[in-house]
Amino acid sequence: MLTIALPKGALLQESIARFQAIGLDFSAFLDKSNRQLQITTPNGKAQGLLVRAQDVPVYVEYGQAQLGIVGYDVLREKQADVAQLADLGFGHCRMSVAVKASSPYRSALDLPAHCRVASKFVKCARDYFNSIDLPVDIVPLYGSVELGPITGMSEAIVDLVSTGRTLQENNLMELEVLYESTARLIAHPISYRVNSDGLSDLIQQLRSPALVTI
Amino acid sequence: MLTIALPKGALLQESIARFQAIGLDFSAFLDKSNRQLQITTPNGKAQGLLVRAQDVPVYVEYGQAQLGIVGYDVLREKQADVAQLADLGFGHCRMSVAVKASSPYRSALDLPAHCRVASKFVKCARDYFNSIDLPVDIVPLYGSVELGPITGMSEAIVDLVSTGRTLQENNLMELEVLYESTARLIAHPISYRVNSDGLSDLIQQLRSPALVTI
């Protein structure tokens, strides 16, 4: 049976809507009383795995799920060996460099060499500062990255921004946008190529804007 | 002013109780409507930072907090350069290797060479399997590690077990206990040595069982 990895969090509701539009109902995952992480659609056609966004590419890469939905931000950070099939056009956000609004910096290049930059996206932050040839000390954090500049631990942060409300509430200011991110449809490369479980048809339907806007 | 890093999650309530017993009240962090991650005690004597458990050693290592409370499991995984001052004797849990209850394995050494082991504690898992000289493929996950054996992605997991309920609910069985973990009091090594903000007195009070059981 086809298995699909779905991301907990911000992308879940719309991800479920996209599969619902093509006849695969994983809405049981939205039920707050649900504790199951593995369910089968009522029509018995597919199985869903509810996992952390960062784990979606892992389940797909190892072939435990043939399809998955995950943000481009996670894909860039994890560099998993998966096929990126479609930009699903939802979950818009951006990866940005931000500093205290009261700081004198107006671009990332203004940051002092060897300053500290806090981020959950260590690889992405390192790649960016390498690309502008500015040596910085990346401080890896798991959450609440905005505390970096507030406590004085770091001069800047690299973090995902969607509405900008968190930055505003913490008196932070965006300096640069590294890239824009949206939800992506990914597949296990071999399953995709051998078209196991009629994967190609499903992917075609998920890609079709007519269907996905139902 | 003295700054203390407190861990979100399972250890928070008891951590706050310990500081309350020595006159530092961070109970505002327990208020569900609180959105602040940085507060000052009502007596103005200390500042608290509410951060992810994994970030506590980071704030302490970088000297942004002089003291912190965090689980031994996190300290072992992160290998931060902090002074471990006391075992606070709460937050008991253990790091274990577990497999499907229906599997034929009765010890970690029964696992097949090059099998997959899913874990959030990649360093700890790798160290353990190196120590028993069994080459395995560690699959790094961020959450719901129990899905590894359930989906067939991994033969075993290395994860934190407290009551054992999650293992039981998922038909998993503990094979080995790698180590026991409890909450630890940590300090920034230099602040501790120079006794800034009367740190030594505070640490002595936190260590004292008479006080901490109040």
XYZ file of C-alpha atoms in Angstrom, chain A residues 8 35 37-38 49-52 54-55 58-59 62 64 78 116 137-144 146-148 150-153 165 169, chain B residues 8 35 37-38 49-52 54-55 58-59 62 64 78 116 137-144 146-148 150-153 165 169:
66
model
C 3.013 18.028 11.985
C -2.987 9.743 19.292
C 0.700 8.407 14.149
C -0.127 5.844 11.469
C 2.379 8.757 8.784
C 2.179 11.842 10.985
C 5.749 12.932 11.735
C 7.824 16.011 12.572
C 12.202 17.466 9.747
C 11.499 13.723 9.708
C 13.931 10.825 6.345
C 10.877 8.548 5.965
C 14.500 5.461 3.466
C 9.186 3.970 4.345
C 18.557 18.332 5.481
C 27.675 35.260 16.563
C 30.285 31.917 14.628
C 27.006 30.005 14.184
C 25.287 29.220 17.520
C 22.966 26.226 17.005
C 19.643 26.566 18.859
C 16.525 24.362 18.916
C 13.911 27.031 19.555
C 13.111 30.672 20.353
C 14.824 35.509 18.825
C 16.288 35.238 22.347
C 19.775 35.293 20.786
C 17.625 39.901 23.038
C 19.965 38.306 25.581
C 23.033 39.578 23.736
C 24.223 36.049 22.972
C 4.983 39.171 14.028
C 7.204 41.648 19.054
C 10.740 24.026 28.866
C 4.435 34.614 26.333
C 10.769 34.078 27.584
C 12.761 36.420 29.804
C 15.334 32.555 30.520
C 12.776 29.996 29.394
C 14.376 27.931 26.631
C 14.275 24.486 25.023
C 18.664 21.383 24.431
C 19.397 25.131 24.452
C 24.192 26.670 24.993
C 23.066 29.730 26.993
C 28.164 31.184 26.097
C 24.412 34.380 28.748
C 25.545 18.041 23.524
C 19.140 0.611 11.387
C 23.241 2.686 10.692
C 21.908 5.479 12.944
C 18.783 7.160 11.507
C 18.482 10.654 13.045
C 14.892 11.595 13.889
C 13.400 14.652 15.619
C 10.349 13.076 17.189
C 8.132 9.983 17.571
C 8.781 4.720 18.177
C 7.553 4.938 14.569
C 10.946 3.593 13.438
C 6.538 0.218 13.747
C 6.980 1.289 10.118
C 9.884 -1.106 9.634
C 12.319 1.740 8.985
C 4.043 3.781 28.672
C 1.481 1.359 23.783
